[in-house]
Short mmCIF file of N, CA and C in Angstrom, two decimals:
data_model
loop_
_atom_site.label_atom_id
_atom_site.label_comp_id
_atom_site.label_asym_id
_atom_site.label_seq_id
_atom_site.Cartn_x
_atom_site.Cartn_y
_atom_site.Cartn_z
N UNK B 1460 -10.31 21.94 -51.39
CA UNK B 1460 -9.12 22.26 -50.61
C UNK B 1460 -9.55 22.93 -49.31
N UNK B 1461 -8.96 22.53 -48.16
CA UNK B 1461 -8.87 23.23 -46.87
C UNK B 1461 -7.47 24.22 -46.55
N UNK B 1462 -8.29 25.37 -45.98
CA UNK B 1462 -7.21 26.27 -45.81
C UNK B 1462 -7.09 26.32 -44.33
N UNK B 1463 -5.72 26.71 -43.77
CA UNK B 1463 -5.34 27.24 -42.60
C UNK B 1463 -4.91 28.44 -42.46
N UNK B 1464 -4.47 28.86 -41.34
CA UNK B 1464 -3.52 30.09 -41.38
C UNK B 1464 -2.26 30.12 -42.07
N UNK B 1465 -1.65 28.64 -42.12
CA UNK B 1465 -0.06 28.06 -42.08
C UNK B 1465 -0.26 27.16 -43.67
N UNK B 1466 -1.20 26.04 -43.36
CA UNK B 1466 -1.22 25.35 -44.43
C UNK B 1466 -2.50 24.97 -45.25
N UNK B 1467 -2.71 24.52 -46.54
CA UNK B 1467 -3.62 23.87 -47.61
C UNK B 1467 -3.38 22.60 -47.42
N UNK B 1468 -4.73 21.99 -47.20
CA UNK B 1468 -4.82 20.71 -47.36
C UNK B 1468 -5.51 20.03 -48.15
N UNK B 1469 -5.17 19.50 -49.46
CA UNK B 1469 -5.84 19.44 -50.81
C UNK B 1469 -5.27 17.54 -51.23
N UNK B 1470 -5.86 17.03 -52.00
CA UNK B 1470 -5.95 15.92 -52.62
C UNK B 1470 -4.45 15.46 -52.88
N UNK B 1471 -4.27 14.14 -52.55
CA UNK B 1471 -2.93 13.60 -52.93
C UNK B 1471 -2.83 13.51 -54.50
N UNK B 1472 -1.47 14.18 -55.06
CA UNK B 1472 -1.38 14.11 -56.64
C UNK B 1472 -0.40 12.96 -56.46
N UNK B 1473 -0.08 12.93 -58.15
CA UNK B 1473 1.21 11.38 -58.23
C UNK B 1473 2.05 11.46 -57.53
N UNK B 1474 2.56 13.26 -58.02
CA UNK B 1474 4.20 13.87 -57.85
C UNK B 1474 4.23 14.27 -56.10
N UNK B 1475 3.31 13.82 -55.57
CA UNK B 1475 3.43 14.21 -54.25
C UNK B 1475 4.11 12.69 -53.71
N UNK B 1476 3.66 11.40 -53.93
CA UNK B 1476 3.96 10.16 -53.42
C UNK B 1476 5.47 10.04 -53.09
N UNK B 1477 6.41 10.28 -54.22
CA UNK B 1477 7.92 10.05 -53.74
C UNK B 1477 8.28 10.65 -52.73
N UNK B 1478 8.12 12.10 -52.91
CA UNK B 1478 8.32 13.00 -51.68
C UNK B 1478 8.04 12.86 -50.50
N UNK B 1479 6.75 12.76 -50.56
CA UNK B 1479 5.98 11.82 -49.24
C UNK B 1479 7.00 10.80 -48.96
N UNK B 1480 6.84 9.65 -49.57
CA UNK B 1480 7.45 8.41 -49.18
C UNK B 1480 8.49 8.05 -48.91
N UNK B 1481 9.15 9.26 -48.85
CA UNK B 1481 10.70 9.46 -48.03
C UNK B 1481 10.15 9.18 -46.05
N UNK B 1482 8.96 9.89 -45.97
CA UNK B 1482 8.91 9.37 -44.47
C UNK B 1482 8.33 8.20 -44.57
N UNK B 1483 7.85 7.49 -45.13
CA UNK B 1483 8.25 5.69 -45.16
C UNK B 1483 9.55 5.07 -44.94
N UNK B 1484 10.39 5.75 -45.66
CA UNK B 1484 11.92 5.13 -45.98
C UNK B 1484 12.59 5.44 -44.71
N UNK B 1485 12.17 6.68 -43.72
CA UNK B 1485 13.20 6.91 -42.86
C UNK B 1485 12.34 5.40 -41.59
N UNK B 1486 13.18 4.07 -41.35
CA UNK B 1486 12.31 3.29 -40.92
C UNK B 1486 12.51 3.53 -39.37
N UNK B 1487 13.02 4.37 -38.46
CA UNK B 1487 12.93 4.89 -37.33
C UNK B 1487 11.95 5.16 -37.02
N UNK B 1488 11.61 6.81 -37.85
CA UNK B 1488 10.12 7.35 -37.81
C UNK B 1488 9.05 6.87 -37.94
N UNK B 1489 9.46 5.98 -39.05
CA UNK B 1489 7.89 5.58 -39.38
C UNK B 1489 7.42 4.37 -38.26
N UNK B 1490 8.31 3.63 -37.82
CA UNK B 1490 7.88 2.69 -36.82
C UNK B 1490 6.91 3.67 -35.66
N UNK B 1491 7.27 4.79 -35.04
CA UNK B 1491 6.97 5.03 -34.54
C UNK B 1491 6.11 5.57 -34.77
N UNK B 1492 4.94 5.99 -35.64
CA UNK B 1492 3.83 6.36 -36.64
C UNK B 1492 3.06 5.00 -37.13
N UNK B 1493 3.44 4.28 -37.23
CA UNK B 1493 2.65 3.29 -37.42
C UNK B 1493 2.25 2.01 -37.20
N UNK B 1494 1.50 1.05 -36.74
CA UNK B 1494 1.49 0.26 -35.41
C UNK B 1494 1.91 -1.22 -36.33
N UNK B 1495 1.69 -0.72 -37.80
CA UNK B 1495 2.03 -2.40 -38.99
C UNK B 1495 3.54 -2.16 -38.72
N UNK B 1496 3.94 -3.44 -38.24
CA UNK B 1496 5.80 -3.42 -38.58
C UNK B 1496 5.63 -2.96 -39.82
N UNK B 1497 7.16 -2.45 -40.14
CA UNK B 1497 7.72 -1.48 -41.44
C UNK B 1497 8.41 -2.73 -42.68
N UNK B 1498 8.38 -2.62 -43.62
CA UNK B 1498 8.14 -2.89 -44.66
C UNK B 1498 8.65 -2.08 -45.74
N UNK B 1499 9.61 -2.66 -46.69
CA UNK B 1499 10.58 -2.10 -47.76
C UNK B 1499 9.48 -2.20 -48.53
N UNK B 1500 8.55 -1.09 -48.87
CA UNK B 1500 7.85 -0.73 -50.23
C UNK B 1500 8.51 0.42 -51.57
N UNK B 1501 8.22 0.46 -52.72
CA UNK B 1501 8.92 1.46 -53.23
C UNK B 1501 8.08 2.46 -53.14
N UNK B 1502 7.98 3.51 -53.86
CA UNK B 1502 7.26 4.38 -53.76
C UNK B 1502 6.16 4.29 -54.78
N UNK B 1503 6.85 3.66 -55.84
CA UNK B 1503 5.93 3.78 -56.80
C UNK B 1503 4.53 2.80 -57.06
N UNK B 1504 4.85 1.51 -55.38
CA UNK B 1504 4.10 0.51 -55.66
C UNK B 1504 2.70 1.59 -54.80
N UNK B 1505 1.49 0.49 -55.32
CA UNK B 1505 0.22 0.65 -55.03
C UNK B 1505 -0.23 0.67 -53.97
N UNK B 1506 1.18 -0.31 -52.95
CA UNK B 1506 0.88 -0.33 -51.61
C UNK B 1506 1.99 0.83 -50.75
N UNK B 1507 2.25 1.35 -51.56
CA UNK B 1507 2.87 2.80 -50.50
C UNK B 1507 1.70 3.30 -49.68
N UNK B 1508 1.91 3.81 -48.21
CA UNK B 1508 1.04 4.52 -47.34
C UNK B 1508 0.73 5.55 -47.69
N UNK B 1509 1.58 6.21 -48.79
CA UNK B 1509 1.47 7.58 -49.67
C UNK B 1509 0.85 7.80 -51.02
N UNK B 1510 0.90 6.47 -51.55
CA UNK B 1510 -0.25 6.44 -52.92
C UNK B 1510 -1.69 6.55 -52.52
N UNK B 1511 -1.83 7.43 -54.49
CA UNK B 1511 -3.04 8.17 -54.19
C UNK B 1511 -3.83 7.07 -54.49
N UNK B 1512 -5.36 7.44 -53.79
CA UNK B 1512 -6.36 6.22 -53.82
C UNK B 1512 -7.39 6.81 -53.90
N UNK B 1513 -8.24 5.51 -54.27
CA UNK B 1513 -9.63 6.10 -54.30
C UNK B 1513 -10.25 6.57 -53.02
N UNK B 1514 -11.47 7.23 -53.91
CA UNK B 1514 -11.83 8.13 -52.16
C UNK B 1514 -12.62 6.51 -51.67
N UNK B 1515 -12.66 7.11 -50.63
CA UNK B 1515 -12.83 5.99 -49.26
C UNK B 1515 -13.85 6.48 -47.95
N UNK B 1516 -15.31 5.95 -47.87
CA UNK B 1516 -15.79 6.32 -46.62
C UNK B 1516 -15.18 6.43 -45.33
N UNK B 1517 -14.05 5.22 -45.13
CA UNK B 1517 -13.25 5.15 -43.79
C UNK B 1517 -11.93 6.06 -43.56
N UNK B 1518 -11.24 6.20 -44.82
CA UNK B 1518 -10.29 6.91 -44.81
C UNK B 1518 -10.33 8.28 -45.60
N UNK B 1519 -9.76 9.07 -45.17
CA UNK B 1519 -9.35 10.28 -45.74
C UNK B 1519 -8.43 11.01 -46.32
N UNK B 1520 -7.56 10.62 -47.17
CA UNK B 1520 -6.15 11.11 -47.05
C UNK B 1520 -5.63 12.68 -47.75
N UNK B 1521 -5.04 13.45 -47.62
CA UNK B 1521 -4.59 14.60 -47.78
C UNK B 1521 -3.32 14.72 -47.85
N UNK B 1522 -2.61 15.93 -48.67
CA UNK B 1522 -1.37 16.85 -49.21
C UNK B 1522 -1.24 17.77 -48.03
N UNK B 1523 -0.19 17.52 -47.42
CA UNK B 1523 -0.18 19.59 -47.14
C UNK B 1523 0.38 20.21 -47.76
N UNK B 1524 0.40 21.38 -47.96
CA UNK B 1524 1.04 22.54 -48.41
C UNK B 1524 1.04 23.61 -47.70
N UNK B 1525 2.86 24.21 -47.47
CA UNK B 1525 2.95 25.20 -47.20
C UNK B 1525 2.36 26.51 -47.73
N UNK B 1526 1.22 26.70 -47.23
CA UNK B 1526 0.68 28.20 -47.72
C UNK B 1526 1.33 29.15 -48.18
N UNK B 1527 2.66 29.51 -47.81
CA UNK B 1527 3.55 31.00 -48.25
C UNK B 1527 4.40 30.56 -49.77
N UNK B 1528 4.65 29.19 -49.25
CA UNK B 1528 6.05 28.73 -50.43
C UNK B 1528 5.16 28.15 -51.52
N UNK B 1529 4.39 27.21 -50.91
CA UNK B 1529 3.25 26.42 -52.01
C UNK B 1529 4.25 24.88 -51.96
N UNK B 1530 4.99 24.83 -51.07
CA UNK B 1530 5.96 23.45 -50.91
C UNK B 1530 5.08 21.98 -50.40
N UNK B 1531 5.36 21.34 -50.80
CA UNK B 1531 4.78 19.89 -50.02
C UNK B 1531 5.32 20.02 -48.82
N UNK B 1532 4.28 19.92 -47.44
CA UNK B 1532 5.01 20.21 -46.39
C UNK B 1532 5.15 18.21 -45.58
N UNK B 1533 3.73 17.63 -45.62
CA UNK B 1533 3.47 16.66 -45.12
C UNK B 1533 2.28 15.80 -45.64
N UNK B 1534 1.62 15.06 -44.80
CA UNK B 1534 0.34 14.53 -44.86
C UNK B 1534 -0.15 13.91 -43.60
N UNK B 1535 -1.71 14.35 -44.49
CA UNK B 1535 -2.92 14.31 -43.17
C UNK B 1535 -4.19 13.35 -43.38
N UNK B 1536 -4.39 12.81 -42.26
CA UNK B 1536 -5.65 11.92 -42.68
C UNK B 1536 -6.68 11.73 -41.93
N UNK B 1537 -7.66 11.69 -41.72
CA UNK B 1537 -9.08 11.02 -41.15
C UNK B 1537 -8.94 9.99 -41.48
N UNK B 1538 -8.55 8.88 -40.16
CA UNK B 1538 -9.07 7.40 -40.66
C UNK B 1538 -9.70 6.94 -39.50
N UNK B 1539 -9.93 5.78 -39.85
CA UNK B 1539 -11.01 4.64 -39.41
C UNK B 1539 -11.93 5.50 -38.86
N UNK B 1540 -12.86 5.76 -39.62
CA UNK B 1540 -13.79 6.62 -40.03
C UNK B 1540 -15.26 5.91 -39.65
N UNK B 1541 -15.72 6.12 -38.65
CA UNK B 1541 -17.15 5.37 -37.79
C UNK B 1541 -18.40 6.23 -38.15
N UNK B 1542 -19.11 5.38 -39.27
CA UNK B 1542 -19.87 6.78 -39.85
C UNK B 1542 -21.20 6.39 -38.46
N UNK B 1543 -21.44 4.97 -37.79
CA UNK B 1543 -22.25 4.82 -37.47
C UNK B 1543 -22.17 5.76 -35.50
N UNK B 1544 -20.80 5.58 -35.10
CA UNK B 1544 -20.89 6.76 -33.89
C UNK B 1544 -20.14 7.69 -34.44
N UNK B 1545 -19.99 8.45 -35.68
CA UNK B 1545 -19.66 9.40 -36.23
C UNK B 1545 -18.28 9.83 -35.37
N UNK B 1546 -17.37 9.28 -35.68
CA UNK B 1546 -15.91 9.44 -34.91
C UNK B 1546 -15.04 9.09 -36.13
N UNK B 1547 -13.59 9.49 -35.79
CA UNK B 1547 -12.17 9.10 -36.47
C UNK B 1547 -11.04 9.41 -35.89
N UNK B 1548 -10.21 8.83 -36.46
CA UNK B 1548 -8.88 9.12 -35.69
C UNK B 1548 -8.38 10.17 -36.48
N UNK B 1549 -7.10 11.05 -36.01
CA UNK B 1549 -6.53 12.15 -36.78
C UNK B 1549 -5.11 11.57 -36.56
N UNK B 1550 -4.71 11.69 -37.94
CA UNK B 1550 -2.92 11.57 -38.25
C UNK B 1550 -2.21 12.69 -38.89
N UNK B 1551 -0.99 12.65 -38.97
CA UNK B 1551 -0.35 13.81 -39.20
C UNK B 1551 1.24 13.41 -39.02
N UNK B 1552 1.93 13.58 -40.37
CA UNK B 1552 3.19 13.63 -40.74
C UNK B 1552 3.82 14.65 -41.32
N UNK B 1553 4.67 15.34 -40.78
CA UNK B 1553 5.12 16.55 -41.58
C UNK B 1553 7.18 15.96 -42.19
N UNK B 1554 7.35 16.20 -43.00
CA UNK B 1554 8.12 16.16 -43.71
C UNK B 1554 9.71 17.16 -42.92
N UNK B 1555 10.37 16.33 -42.26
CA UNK B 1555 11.52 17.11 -41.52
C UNK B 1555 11.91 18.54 -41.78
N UNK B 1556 12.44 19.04 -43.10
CA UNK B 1556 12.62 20.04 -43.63
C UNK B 1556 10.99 21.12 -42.73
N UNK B 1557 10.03 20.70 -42.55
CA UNK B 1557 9.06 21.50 -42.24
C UNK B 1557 8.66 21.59 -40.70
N UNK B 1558 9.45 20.75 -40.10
CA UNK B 1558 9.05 20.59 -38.47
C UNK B 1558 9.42 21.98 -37.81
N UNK B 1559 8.54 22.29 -37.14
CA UNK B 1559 9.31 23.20 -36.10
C UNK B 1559 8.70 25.13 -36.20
N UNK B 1560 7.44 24.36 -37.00
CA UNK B 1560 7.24 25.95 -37.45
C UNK B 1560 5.84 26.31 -37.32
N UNK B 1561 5.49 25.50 -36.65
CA UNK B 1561 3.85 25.46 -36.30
C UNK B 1561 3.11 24.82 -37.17
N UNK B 1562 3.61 24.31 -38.11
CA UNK B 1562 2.36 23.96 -39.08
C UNK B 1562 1.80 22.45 -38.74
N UNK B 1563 1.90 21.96 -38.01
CA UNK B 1563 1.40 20.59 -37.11
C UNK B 1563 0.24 21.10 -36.63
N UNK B 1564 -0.05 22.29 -35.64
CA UNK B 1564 -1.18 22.45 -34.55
C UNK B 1564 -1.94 23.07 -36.28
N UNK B 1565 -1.52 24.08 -37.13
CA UNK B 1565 -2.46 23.94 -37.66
C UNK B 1565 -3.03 23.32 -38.49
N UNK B 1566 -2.58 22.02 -39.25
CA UNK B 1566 -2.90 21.15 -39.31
C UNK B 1566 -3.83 20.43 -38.86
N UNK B 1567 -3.55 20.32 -37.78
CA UNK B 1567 -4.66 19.74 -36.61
C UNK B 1567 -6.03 20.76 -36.40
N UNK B 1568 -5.58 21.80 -36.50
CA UNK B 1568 -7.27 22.65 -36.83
C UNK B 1568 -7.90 22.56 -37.83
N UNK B 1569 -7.43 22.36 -38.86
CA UNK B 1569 -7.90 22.16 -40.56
C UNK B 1569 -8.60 20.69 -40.56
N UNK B 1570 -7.88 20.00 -40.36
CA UNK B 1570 -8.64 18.29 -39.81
C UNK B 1570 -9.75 18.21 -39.20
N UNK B 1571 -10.04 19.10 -37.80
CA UNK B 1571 -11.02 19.36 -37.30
C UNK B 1571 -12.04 20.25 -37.90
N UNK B 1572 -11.72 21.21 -38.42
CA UNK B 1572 -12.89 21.33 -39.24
C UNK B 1572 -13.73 20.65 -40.64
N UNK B 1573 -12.63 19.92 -41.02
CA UNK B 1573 -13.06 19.05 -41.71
C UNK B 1573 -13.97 17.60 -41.48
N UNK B 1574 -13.48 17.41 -39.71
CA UNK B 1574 -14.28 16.39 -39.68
C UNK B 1574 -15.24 17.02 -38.90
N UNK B 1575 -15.28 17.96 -38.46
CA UNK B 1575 -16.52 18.31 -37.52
C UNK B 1575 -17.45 19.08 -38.42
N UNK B 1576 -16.96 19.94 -39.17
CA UNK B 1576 -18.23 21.42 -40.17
C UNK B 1576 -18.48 20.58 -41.68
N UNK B 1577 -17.16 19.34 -42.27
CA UNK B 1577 -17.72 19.10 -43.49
C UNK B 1577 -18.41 17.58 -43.47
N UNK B 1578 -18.14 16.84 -42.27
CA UNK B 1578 -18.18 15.49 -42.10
C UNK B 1578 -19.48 15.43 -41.02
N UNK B 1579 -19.56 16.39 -40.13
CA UNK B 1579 -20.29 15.89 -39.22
C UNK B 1579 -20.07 14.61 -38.32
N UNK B 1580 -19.04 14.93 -38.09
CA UNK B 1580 -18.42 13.94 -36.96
C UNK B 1580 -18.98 14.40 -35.70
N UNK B 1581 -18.91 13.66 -34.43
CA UNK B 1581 -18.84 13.79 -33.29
C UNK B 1581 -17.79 13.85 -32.72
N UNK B 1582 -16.77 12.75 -32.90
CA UNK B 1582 -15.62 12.70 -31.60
C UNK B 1582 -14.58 12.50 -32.71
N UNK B 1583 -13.24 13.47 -32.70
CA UNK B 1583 -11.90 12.96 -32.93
C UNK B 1583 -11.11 12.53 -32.21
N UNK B 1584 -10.15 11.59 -32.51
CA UNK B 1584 -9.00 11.51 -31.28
C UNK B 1584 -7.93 11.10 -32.22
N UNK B 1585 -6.76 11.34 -31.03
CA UNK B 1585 -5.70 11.23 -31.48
C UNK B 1585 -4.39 10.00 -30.71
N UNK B 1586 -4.18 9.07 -31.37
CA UNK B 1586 -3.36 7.64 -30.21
C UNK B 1586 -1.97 8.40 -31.35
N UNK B 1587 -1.05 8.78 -29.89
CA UNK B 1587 -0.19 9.06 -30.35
C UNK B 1587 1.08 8.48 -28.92
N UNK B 1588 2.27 8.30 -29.56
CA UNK B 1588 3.33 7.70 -28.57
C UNK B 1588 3.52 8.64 -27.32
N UNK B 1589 3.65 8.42 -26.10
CA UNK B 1589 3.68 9.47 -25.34
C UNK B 1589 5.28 10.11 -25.21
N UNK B 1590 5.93 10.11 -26.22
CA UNK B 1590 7.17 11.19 -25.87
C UNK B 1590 6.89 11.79 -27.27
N UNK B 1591 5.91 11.86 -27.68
CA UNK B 1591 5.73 12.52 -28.99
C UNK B 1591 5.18 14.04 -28.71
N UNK B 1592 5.97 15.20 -28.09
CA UNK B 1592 5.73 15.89 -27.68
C UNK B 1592 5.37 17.06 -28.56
N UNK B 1593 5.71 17.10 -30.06
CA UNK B 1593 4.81 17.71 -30.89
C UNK B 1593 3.60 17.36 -31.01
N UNK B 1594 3.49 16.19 -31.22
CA UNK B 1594 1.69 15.70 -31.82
C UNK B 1594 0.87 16.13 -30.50
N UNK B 1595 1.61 15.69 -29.03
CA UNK B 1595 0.68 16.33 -28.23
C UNK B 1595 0.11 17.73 -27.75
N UNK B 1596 1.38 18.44 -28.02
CA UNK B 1596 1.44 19.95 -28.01
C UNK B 1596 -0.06 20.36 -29.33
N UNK B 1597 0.18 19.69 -30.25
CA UNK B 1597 -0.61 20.45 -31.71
C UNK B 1597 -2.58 20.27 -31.50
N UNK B 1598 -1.97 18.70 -30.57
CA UNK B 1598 -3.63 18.35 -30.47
C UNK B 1598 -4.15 19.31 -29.29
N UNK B 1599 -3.47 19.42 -28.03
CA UNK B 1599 -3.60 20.07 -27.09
C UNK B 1599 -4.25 21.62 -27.25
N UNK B 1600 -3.23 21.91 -27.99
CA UNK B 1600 -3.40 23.63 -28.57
C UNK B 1600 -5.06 23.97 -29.65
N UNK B 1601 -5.22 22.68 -30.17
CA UNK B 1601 -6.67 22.94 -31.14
C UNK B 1601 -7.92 22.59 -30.27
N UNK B 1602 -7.71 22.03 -28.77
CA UNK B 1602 -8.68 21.84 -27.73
C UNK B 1602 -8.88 20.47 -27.34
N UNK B 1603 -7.63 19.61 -27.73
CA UNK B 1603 -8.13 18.04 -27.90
C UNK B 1603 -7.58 17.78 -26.11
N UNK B 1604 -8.24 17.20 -25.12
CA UNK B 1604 -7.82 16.28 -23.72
C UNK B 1604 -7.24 15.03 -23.77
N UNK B 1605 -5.95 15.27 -23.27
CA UNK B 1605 -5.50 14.13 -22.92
C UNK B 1605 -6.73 13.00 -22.18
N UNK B 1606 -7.32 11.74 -22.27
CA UNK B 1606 -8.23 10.96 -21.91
C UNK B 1606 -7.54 9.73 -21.37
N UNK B 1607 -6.04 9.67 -21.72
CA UNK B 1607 -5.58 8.56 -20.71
C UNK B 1607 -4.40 7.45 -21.34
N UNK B 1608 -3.56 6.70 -20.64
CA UNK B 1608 -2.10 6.55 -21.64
C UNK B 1608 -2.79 4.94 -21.52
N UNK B 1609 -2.21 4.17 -22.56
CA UNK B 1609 -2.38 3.12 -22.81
C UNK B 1609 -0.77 2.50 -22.11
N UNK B 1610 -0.81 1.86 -21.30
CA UNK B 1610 0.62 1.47 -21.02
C UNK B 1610 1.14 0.22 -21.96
N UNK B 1611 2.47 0.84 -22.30
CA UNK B 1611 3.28 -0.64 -23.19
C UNK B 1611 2.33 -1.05 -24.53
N UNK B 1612 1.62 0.00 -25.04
CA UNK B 1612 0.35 -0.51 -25.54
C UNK B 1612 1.53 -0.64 -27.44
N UNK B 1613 2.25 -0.25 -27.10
CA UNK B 1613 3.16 -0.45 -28.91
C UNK B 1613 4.20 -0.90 -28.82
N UNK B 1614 4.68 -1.61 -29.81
CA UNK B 1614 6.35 -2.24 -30.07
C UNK B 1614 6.19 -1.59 -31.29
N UNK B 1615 7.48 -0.23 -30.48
CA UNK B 1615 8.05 0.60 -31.47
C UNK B 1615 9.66 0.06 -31.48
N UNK B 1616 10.12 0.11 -32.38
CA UNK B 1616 11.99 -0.64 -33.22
C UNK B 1616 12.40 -1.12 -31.75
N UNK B 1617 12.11 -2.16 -31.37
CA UNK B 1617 12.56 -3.34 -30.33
C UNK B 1617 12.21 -3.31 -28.97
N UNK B 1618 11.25 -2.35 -28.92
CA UNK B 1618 10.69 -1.78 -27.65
C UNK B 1618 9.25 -1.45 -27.24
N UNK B 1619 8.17 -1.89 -26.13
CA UNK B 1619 7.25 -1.52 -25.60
C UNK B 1619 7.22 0.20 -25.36
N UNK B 1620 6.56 1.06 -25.86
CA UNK B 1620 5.99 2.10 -25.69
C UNK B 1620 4.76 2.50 -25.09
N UNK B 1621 4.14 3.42 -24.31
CA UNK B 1621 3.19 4.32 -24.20
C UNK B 1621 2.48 4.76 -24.89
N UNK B 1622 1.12 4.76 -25.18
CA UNK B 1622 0.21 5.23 -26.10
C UNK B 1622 -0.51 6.67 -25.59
N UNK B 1623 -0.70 7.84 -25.80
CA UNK B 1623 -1.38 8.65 -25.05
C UNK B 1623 -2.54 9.15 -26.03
N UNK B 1624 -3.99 8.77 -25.52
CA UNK B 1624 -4.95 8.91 -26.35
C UNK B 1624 -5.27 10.45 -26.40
N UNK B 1625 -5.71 11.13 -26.98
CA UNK B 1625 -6.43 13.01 -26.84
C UNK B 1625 -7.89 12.58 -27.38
N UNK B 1626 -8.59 13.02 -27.02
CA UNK B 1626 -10.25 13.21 -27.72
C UNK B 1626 -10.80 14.45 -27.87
N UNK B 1627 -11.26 14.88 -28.59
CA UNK B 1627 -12.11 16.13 -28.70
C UNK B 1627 -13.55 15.76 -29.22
N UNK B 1628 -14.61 16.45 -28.88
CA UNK B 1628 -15.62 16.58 -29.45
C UNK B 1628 -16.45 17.69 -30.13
N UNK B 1629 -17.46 17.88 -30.58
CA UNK B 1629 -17.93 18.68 -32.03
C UNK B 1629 -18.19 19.42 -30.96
N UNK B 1630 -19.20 19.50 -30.00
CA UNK B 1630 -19.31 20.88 -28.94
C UNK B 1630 -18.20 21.71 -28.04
N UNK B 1631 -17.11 20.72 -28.08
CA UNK B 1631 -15.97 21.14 -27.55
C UNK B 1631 -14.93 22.44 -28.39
N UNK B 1632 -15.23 21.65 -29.59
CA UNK B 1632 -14.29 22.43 -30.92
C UNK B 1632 -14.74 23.52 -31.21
N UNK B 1633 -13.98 24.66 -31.72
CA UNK B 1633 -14.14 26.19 -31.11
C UNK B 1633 -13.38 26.35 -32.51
N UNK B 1634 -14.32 26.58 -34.03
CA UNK B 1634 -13.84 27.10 -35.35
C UNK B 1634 -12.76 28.38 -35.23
#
């Protein structure tokens, strides 16, 4: 388990998947989180984005938990995981009931130390929509640079979007 100031970030259990997979179901959000058109899965199938899986060199997936309450807050992941230029991307979904309270940026510090002090990564980044003004605020705040917008680069629910990449690197990142 990884600790934060705010949140624990520990292994996906069963009883976490439904809960989770409510931000599958809301299909607004999730379009805009994820670049596969959306898709009526249940929760309980194998192919939920929220079922637990085996561990995985490329991917990483994680629980959060609210540290004070001990509540499922969201989920976090290291993926596409480049062991050969030691890089990954960072994701991050927090669960509505939990928005708004900081626990995103630290999130985003817990990730980073995970991929930089337990992984030995070099470079994280983050492709996130550019009116996504939490995810950029959270990456911003843990030391990540904006590196440059992808124009029209997504069809989010019937529409061309903005991609805005962040990068950080292992000498950059400040435990």
């Amino acid at each position: 388990m990884m600790r934060g100031d705010k949140v624990e970030l520990r292994a996906r259990h069963e009883a976490d998947v439904p809960v989770l997979h409510a931000l599958h179901d809301d299909v607004a959000t999730r379009c805009r989180e994820d670049s596969r058109p959306w898709q009526p899965i249940p929760a309980d199938s194998p192919h939920s984005p929220f079922a637990v899986a085996d561990p995985s060199d490329h991917v990483v997936r994680f629980s959060v938990v609210e540290r004070d309450t001990q509540e499922l807050a969201g989920a976090a992941q290291l993926g596409g995981i480049d062991l050969h230029n030691r890089s990954a991307n960072l994701g991050i979904s927090v669960l509505p009931a939990f928005r708004g309270r900081g626990l995103g940026s630290d999130v985003v510090r817990v990730l980073c130390e995970y991929g930089f002090a337990v992984r030995g990564l070099q470079r994280l980044h983050v492709d996130t929509l550019a009116d996504n003004a939490p995810m950029i605020a959270a990456a911003t705040k843990a030391g990540f640079t904006i590196e440059g917008t992808l124009r029209r680069a997504a069809w989010v629910y019937g529409g061309f979007r903005d991609v805005v990449v962040l990068g950080l690197l292992a000498d950059e990142w400040t435990a």
